[in-house]
CSV table of C-alpha atoms and ligand atoms in Angstrom, one decimal:
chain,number,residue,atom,x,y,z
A,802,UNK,CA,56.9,-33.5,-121.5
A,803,UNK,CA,56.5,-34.2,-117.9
A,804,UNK,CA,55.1,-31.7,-115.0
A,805,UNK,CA,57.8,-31.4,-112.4
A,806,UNK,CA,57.9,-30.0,-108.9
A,807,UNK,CA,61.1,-29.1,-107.8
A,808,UNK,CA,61.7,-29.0,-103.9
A,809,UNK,CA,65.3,-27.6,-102.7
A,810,UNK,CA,66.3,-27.7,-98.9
A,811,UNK,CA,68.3,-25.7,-96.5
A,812,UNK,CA,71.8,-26.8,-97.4
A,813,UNK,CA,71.1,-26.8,-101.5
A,814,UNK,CA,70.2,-22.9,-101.1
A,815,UNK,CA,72.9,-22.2,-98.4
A,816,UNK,CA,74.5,-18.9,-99.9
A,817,UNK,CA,74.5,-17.6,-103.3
A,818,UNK,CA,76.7,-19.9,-105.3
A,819,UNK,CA,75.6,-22.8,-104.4
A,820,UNK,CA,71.4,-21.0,-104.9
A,821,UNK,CA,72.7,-20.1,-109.2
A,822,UNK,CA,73.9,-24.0,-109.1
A,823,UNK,CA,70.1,-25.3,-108.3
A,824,UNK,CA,68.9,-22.3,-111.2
A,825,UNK,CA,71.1,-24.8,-113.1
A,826,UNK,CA,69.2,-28.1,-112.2
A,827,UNK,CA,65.5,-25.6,-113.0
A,828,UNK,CA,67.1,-25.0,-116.1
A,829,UNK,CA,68.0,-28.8,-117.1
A,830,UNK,CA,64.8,-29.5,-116.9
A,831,UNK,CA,62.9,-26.1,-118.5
A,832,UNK,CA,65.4,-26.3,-121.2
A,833,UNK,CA,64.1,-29.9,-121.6
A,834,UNK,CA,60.3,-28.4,-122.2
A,835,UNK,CA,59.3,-29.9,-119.3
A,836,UNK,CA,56.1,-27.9,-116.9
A,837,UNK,CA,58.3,-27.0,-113.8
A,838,UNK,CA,57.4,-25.3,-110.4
A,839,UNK,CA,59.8,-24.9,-107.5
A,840,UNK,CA,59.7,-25.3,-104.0
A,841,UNK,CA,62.8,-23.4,-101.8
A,842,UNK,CA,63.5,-23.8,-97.7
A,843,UNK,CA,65.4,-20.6,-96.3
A,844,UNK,CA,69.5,-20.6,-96.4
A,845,UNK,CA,70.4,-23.7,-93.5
A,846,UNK,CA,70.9,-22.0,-90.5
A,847,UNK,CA,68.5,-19.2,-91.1
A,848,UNK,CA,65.1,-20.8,-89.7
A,849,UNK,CA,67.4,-21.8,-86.4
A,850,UNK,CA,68.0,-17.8,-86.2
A,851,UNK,CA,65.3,-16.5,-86.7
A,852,UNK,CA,63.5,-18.6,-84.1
A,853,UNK,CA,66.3,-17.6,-81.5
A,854,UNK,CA,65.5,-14.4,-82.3
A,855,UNK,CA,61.7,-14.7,-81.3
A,856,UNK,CA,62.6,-16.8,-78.3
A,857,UNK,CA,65.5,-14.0,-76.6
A,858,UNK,CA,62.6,-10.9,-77.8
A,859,UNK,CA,60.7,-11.5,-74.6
A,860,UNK,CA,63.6,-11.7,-72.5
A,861,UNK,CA,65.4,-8.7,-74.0
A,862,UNK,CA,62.5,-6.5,-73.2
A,863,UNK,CA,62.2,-7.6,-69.9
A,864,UNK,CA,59.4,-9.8,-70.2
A,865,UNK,CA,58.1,-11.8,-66.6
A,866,UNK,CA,57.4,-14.8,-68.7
A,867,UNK,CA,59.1,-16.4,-72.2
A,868,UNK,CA,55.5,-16.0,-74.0
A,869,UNK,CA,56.0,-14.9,-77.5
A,870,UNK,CA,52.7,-14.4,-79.8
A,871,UNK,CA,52.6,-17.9,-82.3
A,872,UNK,CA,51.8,-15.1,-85.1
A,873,UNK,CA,54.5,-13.2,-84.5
A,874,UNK,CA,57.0,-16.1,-84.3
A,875,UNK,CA,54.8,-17.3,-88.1
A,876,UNK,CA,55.7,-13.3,-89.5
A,877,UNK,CA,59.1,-13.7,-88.3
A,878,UNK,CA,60.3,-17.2,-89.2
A,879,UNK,CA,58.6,-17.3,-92.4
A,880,UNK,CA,60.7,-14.6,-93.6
A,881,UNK,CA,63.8,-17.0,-94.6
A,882,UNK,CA,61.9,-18.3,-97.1
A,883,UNK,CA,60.7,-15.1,-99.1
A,884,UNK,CA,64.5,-14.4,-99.0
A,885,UNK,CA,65.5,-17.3,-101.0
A,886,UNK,CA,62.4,-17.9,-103.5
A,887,UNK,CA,63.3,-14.3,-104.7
A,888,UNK,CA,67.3,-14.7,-105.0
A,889,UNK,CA,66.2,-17.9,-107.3
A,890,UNK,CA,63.9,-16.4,-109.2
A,891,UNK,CA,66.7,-13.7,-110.2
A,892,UNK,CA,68.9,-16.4,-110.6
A,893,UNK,CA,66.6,-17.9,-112.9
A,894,UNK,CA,65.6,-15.1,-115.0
A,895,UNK,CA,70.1,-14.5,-115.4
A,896,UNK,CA,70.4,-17.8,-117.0
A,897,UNK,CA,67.2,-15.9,-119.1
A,898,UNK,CA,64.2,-18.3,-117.3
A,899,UNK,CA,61.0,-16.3,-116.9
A,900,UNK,CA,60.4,-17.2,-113.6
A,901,UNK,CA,58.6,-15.2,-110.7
A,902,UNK,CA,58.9,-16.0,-107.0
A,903,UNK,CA,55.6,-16.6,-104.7
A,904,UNK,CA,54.7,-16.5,-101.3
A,905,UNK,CA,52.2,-18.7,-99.5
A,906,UNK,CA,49.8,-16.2,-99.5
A,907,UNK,CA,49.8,-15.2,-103.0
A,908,UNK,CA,49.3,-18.7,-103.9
A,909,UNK,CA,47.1,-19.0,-101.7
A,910,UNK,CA,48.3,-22.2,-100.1
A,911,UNK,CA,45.6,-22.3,-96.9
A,912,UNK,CA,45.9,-23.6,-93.9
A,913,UNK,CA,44.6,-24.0,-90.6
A,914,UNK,CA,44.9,-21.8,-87.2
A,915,UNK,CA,47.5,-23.6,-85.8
A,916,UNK,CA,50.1,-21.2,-86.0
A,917,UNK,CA,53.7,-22.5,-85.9
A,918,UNK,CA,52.5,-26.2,-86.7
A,919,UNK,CA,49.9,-25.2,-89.3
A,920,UNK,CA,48.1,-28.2,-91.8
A,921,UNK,CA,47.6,-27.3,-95.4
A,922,UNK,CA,43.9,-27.2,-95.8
A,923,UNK,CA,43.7,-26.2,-99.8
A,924,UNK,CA,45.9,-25.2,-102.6
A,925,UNK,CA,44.4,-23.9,-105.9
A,926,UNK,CA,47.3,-25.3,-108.5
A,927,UNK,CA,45.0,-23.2,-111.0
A,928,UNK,CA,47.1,-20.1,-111.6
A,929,UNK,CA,50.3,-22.4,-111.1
A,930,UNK,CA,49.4,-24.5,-114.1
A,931,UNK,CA,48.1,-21.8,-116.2
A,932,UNK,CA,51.8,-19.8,-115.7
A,933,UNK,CA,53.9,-23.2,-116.5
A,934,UNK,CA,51.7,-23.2,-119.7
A,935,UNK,CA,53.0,-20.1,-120.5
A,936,UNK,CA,56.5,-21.0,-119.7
A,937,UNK,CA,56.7,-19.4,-116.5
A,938,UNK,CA,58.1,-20.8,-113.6
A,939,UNK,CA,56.6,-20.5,-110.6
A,940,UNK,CA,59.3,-20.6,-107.4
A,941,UNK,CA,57.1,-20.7,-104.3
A,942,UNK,CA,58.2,-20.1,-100.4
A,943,UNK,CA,58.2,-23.6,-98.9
A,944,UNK,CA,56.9,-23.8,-95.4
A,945,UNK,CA,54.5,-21.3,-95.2
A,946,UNK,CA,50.9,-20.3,-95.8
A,947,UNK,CA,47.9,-18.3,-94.8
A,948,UNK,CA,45.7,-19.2,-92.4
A,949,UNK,CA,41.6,-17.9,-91.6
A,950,UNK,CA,42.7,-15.0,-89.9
A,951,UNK,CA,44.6,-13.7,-92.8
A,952,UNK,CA,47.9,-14.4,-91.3
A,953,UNK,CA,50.7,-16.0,-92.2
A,954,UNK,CA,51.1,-19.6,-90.7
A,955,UNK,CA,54.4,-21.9,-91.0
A,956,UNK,CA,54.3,-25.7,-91.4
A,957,UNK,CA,55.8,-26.8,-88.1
A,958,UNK,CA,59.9,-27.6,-88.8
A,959,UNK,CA,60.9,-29.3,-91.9
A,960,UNK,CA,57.4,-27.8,-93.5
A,961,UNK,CA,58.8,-27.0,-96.8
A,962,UNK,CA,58.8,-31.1,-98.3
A,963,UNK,CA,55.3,-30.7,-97.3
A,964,UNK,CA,54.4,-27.6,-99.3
A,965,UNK,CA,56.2,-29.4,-102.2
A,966,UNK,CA,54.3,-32.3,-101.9
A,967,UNK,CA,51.0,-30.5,-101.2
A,968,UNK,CA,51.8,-28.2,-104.6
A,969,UNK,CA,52.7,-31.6,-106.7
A,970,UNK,CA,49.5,-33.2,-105.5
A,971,UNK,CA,47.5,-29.6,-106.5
A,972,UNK,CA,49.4,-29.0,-110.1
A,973,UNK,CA,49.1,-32.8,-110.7
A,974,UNK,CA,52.7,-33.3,-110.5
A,975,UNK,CA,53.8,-36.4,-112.1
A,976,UNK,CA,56.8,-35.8,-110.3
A,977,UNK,CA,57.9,-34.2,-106.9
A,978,UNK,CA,61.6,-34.3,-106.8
A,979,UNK,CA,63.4,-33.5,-103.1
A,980,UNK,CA,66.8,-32.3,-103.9
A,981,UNK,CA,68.4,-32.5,-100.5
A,982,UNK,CA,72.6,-33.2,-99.1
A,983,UNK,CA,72.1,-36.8,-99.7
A,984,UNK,CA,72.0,-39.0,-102.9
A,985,UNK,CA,68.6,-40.9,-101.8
A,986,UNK,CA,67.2,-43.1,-99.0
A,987,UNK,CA,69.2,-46.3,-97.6
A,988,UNK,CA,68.9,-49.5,-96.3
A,989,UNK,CA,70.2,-47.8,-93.0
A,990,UNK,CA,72.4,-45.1,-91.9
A,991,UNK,CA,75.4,-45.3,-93.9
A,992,UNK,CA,77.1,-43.4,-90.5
A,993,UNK,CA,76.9,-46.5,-88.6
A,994,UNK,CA,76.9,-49.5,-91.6
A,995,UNK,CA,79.4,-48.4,-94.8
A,996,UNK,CA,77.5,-51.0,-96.5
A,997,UNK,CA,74.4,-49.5,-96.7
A,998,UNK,CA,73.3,-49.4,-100.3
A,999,UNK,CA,70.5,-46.3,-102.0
A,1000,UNK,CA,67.2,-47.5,-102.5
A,1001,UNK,CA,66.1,-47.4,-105.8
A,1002,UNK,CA,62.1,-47.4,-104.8
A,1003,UNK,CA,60.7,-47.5,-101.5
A,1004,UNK,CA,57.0,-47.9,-100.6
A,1005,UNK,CA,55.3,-45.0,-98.9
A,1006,UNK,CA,54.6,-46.8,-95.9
A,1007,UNK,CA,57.9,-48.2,-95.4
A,1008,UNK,CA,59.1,-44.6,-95.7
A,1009,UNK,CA,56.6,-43.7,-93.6
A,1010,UNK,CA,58.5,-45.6,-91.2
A,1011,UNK,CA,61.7,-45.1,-91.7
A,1012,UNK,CA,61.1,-41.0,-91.5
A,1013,UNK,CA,58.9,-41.8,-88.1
A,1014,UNK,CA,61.9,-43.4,-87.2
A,1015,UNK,CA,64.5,-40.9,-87.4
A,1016,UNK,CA,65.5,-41.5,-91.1
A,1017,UNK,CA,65.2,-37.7,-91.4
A,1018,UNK,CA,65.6,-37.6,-95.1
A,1019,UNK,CA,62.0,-35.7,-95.2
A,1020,UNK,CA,58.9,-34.6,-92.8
A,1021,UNK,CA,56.9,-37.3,-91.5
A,1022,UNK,CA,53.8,-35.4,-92.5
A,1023,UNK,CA,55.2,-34.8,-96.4
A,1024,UNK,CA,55.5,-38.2,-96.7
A,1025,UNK,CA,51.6,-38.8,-95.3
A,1026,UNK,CA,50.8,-36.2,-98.2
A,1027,UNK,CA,52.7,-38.4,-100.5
A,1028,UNK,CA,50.9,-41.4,-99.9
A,1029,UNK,CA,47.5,-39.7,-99.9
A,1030,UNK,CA,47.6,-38.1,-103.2
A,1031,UNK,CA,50.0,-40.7,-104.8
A,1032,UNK,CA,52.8,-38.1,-105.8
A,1033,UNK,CA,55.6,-40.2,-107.3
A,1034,UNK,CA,58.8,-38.4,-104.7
A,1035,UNK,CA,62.5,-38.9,-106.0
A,1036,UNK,CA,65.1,-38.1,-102.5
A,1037,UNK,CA,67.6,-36.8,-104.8
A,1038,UNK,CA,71.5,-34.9,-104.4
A,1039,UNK,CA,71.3,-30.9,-105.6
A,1040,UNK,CA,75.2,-31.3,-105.2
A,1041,UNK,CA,75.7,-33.2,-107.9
A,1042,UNK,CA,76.5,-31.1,-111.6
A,1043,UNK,CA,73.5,-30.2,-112.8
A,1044,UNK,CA,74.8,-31.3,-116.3
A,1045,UNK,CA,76.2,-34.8,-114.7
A,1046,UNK,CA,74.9,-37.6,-117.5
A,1047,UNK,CA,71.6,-38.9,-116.5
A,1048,UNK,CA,70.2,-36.6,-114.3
A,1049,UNK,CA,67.3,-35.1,-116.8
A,1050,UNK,CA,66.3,-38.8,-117.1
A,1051,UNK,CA,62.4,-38.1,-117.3
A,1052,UNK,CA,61.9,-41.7,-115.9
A,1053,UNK,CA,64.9,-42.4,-113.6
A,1054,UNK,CA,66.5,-39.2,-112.5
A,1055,UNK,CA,69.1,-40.7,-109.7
A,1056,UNK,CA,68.0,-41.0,-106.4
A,1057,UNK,CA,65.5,-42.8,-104.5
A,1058,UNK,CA,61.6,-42.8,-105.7
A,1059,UNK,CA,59.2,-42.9,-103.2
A,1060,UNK,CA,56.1,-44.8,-104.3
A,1061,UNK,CA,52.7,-46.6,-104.5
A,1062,UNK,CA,54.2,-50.3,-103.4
A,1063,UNK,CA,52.7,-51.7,-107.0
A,1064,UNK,CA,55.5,-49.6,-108.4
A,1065,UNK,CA,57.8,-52.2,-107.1
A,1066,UNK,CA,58.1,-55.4,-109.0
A,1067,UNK,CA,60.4,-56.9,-107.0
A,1068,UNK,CA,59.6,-56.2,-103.2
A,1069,UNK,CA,62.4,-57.3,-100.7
A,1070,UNK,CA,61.2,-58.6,-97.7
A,1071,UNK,CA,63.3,-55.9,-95.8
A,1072,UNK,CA,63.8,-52.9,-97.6
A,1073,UNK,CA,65.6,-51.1,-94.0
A,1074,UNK,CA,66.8,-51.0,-90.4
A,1075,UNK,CA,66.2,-47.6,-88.7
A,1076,UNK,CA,66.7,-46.6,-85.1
A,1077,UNK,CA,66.0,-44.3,-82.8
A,1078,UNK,CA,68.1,-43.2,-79.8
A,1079,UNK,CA,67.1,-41.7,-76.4
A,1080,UNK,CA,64.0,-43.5,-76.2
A,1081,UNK,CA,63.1,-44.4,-72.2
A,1082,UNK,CA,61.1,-47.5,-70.8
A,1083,UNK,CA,58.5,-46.7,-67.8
A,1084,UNK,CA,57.3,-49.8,-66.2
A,1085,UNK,CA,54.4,-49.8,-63.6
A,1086,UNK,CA,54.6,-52.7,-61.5
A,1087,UNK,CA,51.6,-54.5,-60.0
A,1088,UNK,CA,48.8,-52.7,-61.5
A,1089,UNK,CA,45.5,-53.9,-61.3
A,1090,UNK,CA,44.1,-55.6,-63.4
A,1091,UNK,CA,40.7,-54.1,-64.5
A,1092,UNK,CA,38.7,-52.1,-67.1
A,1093,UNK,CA,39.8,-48.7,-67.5
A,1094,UNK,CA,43.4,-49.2,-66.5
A,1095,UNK,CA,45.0,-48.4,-69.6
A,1096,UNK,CA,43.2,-45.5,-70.4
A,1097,UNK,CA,44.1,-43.9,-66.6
A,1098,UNK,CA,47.1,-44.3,-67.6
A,1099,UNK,CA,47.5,-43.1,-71.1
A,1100,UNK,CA,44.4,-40.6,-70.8
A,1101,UNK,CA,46.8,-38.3,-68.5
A,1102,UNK,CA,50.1,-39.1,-70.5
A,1103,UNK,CA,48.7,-37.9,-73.2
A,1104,UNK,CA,47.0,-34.6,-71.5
A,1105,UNK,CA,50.4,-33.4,-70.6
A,1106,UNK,CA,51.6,-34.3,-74.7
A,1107,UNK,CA,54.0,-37.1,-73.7
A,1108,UNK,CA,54.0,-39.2,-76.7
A,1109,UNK,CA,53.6,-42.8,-75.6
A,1110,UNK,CA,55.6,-45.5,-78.5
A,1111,UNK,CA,56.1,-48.9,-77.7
A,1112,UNK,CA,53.5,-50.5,-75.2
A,1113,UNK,CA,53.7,-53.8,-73.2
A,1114,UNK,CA,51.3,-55.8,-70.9
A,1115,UNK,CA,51.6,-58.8,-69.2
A,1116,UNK,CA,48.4,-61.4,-68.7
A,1117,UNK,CA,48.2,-61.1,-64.9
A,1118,UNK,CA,48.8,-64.8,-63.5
A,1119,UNK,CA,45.9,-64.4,-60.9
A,1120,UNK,CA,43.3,-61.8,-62.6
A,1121,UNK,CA,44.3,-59.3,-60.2
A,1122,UNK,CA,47.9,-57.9,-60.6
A,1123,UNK,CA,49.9,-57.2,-63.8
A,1124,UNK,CA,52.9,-55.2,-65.4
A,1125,UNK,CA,52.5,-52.7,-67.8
A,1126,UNK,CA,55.7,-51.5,-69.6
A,1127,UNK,CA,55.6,-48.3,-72.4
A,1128,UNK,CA,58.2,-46.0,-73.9
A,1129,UNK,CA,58.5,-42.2,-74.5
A,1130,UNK,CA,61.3,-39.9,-75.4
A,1131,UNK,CA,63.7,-39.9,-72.4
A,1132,UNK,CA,63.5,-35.8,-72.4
A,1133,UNK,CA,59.6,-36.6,-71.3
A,1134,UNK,CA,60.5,-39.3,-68.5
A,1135,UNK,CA,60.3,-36.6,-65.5
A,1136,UNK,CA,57.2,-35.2,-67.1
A,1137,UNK,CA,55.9,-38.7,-67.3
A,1138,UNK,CA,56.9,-39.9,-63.6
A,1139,UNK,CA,54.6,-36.8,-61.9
A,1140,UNK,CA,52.1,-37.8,-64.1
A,1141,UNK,CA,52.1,-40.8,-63.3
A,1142,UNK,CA,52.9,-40.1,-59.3
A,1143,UNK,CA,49.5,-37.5,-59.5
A,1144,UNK,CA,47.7,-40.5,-61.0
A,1145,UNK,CA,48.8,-43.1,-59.2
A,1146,UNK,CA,46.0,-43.0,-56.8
A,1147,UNK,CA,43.7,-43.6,-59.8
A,1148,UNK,CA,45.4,-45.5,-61.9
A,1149,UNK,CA,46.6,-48.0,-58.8
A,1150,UNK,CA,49.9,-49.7,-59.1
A,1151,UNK,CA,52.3,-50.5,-56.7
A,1152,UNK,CA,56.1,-48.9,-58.0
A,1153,UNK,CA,57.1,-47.4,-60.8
A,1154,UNK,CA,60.2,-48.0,-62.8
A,1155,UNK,CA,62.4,-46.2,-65.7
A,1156,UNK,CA,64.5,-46.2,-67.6
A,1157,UNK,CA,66.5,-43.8,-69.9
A,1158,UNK,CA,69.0,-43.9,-72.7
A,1159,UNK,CA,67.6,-46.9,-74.8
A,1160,UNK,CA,67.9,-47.5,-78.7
A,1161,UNK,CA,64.5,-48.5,-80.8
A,1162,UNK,CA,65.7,-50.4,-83.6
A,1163,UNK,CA,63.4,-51.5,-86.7
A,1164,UNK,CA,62.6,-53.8,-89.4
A,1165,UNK,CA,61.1,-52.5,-92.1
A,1166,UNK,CA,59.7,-53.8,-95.2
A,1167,UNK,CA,56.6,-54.3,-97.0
A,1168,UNK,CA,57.2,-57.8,-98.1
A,1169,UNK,CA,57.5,-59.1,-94.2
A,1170,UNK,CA,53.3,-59.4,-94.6
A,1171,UNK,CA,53.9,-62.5,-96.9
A,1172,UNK,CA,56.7,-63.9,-95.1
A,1173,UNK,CA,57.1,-65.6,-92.2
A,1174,UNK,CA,60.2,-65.9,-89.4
A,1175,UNK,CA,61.0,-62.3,-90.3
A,1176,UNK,CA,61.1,-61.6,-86.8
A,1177,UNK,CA,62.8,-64.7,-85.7
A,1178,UNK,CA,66.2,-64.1,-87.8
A,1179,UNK,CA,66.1,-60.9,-86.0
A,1180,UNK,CA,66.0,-62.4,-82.2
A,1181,UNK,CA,68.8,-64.8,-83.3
A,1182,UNK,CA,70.9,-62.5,-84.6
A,1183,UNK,CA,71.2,-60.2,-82.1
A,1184,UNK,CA,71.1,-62.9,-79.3
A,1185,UNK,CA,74.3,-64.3,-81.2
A,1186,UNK,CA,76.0,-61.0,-80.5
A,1187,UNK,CA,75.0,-61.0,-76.8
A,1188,UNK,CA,72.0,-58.5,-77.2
A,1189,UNK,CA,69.2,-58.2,-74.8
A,1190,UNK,CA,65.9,-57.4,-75.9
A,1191,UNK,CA,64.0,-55.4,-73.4
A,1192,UNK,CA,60.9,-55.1,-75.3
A,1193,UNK,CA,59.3,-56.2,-78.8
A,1194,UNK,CA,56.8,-54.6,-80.7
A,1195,UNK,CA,55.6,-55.2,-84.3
A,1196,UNK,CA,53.2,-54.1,-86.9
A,1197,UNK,CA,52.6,-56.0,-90.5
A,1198,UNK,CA,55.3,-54.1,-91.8
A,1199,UNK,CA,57.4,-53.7,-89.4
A,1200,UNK,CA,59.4,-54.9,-85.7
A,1201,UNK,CA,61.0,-52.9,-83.6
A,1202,UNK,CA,62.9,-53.9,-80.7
A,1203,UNK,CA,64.2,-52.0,-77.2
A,1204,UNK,CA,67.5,-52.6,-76.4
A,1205,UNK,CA,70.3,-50.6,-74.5
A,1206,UNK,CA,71.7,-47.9,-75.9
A,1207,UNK,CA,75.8,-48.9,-76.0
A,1208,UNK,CA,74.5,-51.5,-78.4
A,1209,UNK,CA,72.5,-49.4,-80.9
A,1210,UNK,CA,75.2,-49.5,-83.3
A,1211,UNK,CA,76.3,-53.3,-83.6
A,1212,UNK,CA,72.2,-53.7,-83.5
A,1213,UNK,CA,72.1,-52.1,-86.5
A,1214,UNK,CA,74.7,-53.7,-88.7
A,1215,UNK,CA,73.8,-57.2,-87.2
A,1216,UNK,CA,70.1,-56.6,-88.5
A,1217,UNK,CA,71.4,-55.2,-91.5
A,1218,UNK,CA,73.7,-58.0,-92.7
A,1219,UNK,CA,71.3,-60.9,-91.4
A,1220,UNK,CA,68.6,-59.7,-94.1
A,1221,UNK,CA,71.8,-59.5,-96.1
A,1222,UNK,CA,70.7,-56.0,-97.2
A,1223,UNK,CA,74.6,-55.0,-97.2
A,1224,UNK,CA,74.9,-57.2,-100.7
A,1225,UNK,CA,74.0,-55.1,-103.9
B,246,LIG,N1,63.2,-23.6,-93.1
B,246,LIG,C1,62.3,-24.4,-92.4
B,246,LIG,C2,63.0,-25.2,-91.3
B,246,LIG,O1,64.2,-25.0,-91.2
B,246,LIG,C3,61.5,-25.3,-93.3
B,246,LIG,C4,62.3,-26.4,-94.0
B,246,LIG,O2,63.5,-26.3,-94.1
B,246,LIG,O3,61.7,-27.3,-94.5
B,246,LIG,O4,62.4,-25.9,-90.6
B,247,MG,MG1,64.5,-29.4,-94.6
């Protein structure tokens, strides 16, 4: 017997049909005497309408500015959720489950003030586990919970993997599983490179990557949760039959686990390529070269919320002058040019330069710590297909390198095939 949580995502409960076919995956496992608890997003779709909603209210009544109370938009987008935890738990209790549907409140899962990008604080699992050892099944709202003032408070977008995590971690879980539209994590986008092959384990950090990165199989912060608590997460498909051969595998259900890096016997040295698109490159020419530099010009950038990546600076030749090069979002470059222009005074540099419409592309993979000329396979493959590298950054587990957009896509399937991740 294994405790289970159960996570289902926007698409997986997307209209009624398709919400008594994921009471069919609860019920492979219940019927298998497993402990199970289950986690539900609102219909796909839903959230997106419900936060149009708040956003035209002000307008509608003839409101002077677009500000809309951050409780309000928690009560109203919250909703979606309650919706679908209900319609499963009748689902559930057709196919004769005895299952009851939960709110974040009720739980209580508790968070912070932060309304509309809320943190869990605490989850008591208690009650949870005392209902799964009566047999009941607990289907919980995803994406919400209660905050200090009594309110309601959502997770920020995508919330829901991280109440599913944050519930595995308080039920002591030995399994969070992610059903989602997608089979599992790859080696890359299998949009851009066919060859792509699922993952059978990936480390949490490496997925902490790849999900920073744009690999938006699940919430950057679930994943953080993950790795804190050590929940065991399997990426797997809800579309497949519930009945399909294999999938009540207590050990390994298919799909992709997401793990504690000794988990994995038999670490590649690249386990992915991810990328990132409309990334921007800033580059402040003839700055000075003195103490306090950097953080007049990151201090401000990060005032105004512009979320500096990539950073690059030049050893001045003479001790006086040097370049400084970063990246951010090209949505923020505008933002980031006043800045910088209000600043510039301050900070003291000469021009400013930018950028927009660049590609970050990465290298990811745990086992890169214990080998060397990772990196170097990378420059010469690309520079074999004629792509310039604008800027370089790595971390022990990880390079990523700037390059122009157009190229994004051969990028990707040249880094992919050099690390020969396209061979099973
Ligand atoms: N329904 C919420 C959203 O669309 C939460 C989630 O799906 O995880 O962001
Ligand atoms: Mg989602």
């Amino acid at each position: 017997m294994a405790r289970i949580v159960m996570k289902f995502g926007g698409t997986s409960v997307a209209n009624l049909e398709r919400i008594h076919n994921v009471a069919r995956h609860v019920k492979r496992e219940v019927d298998a005497g497993h402990e199970v608890a289950v986690v539900v997003s609102a219909m796909s779709g839903k959230t997106n309408e419900l936060v149009d909603w708040v956003q035209t209210m002000p307008k509608v009544a003839g409101a002077a500015s677009p500000f809309y109370d951050a409780r309000e938009y928690d009560a109203i987008v919250a909703s979606g959720e309650q919706v679908t935890s209900g319609l499963l738990a009748i689902a559930l209790q057709s196919l004769g489950i005895n299952a009851r549907s939960w709110q974040g409140w009720q739980i209580a899962i508790k968070t912070d003030n932060a309304h509309g990008a809320a943190r869990i604080q605490d989850i008591d699992g208690s009650d949870i586990i005392r209902r799964m050892g009566e047999g009941q099944v607990a289907v919980v709202a995803g994406f919400q919970g209660i905050g200090p003032d009594n309110r309601i408070a959502t997770l920020g977008r995508g919330g829901s993997d991280t109440s599913a995590v944050a519930i595995a971690a308080a039920v002591k879980a030995d399994r969070c599983d992610i059903y989602t539209d997608v089979d599992g994590v790859y080696t890359t986008d299998p949009r851009i490179e066919p060859k792509a092959r699922r993952l059978k384990k990936v480390a949490f950090e490496e997925m902490l990557e790849m999900a920073s990165l744009g690999a938006k199989v699940l919430q950057v912060r679930s994943v953080e949760l993950a790795m804190v608590h050590k929940v065991r997460t399997f990426v797997r498909s809800s579309f497949e039959d519930p009945d399909a051969p294999g999938m009540g595998d207590v050990l390994n259900p298919p799909g992709t686990l997401i793990c504690d890096e000794e988990e994995i016997v038999e670490q590649e040295v690249v386990t992915g390529i991810a990328y990132a698109k409309d990334e921007a490159q800033i580059s402040l020419r003839r700055l000075a070269d003195r103490p306090g530099v950097s953080a007049a010009i990151f201090g401000p950038l990060s005032e105004s919320h512009i979320n500096v990546d990539m950073i690059v600076q030049n050893i001045s030749e003479d001790g006086s002058k040097t370049d400084m090069t970063f990246t951010v979002p090209s949505g923020d470059v505008d933002k980031a040019l006043k800045v910088l222009s209000d600043n510039q005074g301050k900070i003291g540099f000469d021009v400013v330069q930018s950028e927009k419409g660049l590609v970050k592309v990465s290298v990811i993979g745990i086992g890169m710590r214990s080998h060397a000329g990772v990196a170097a396979t990378a420059f010469r493959a690309l520079a074999d297909k004629g792509i310039n590298i604008k800027a370089i950054t790595t971390s022990e587990i990880k390079i990523s390198i700037l390059i122009d957009g157009p190229y994004a896509e051969l990028a990707v399937r040249t880094l992919h095939s050099c690390y020969g991740l396209d061979k099973a």
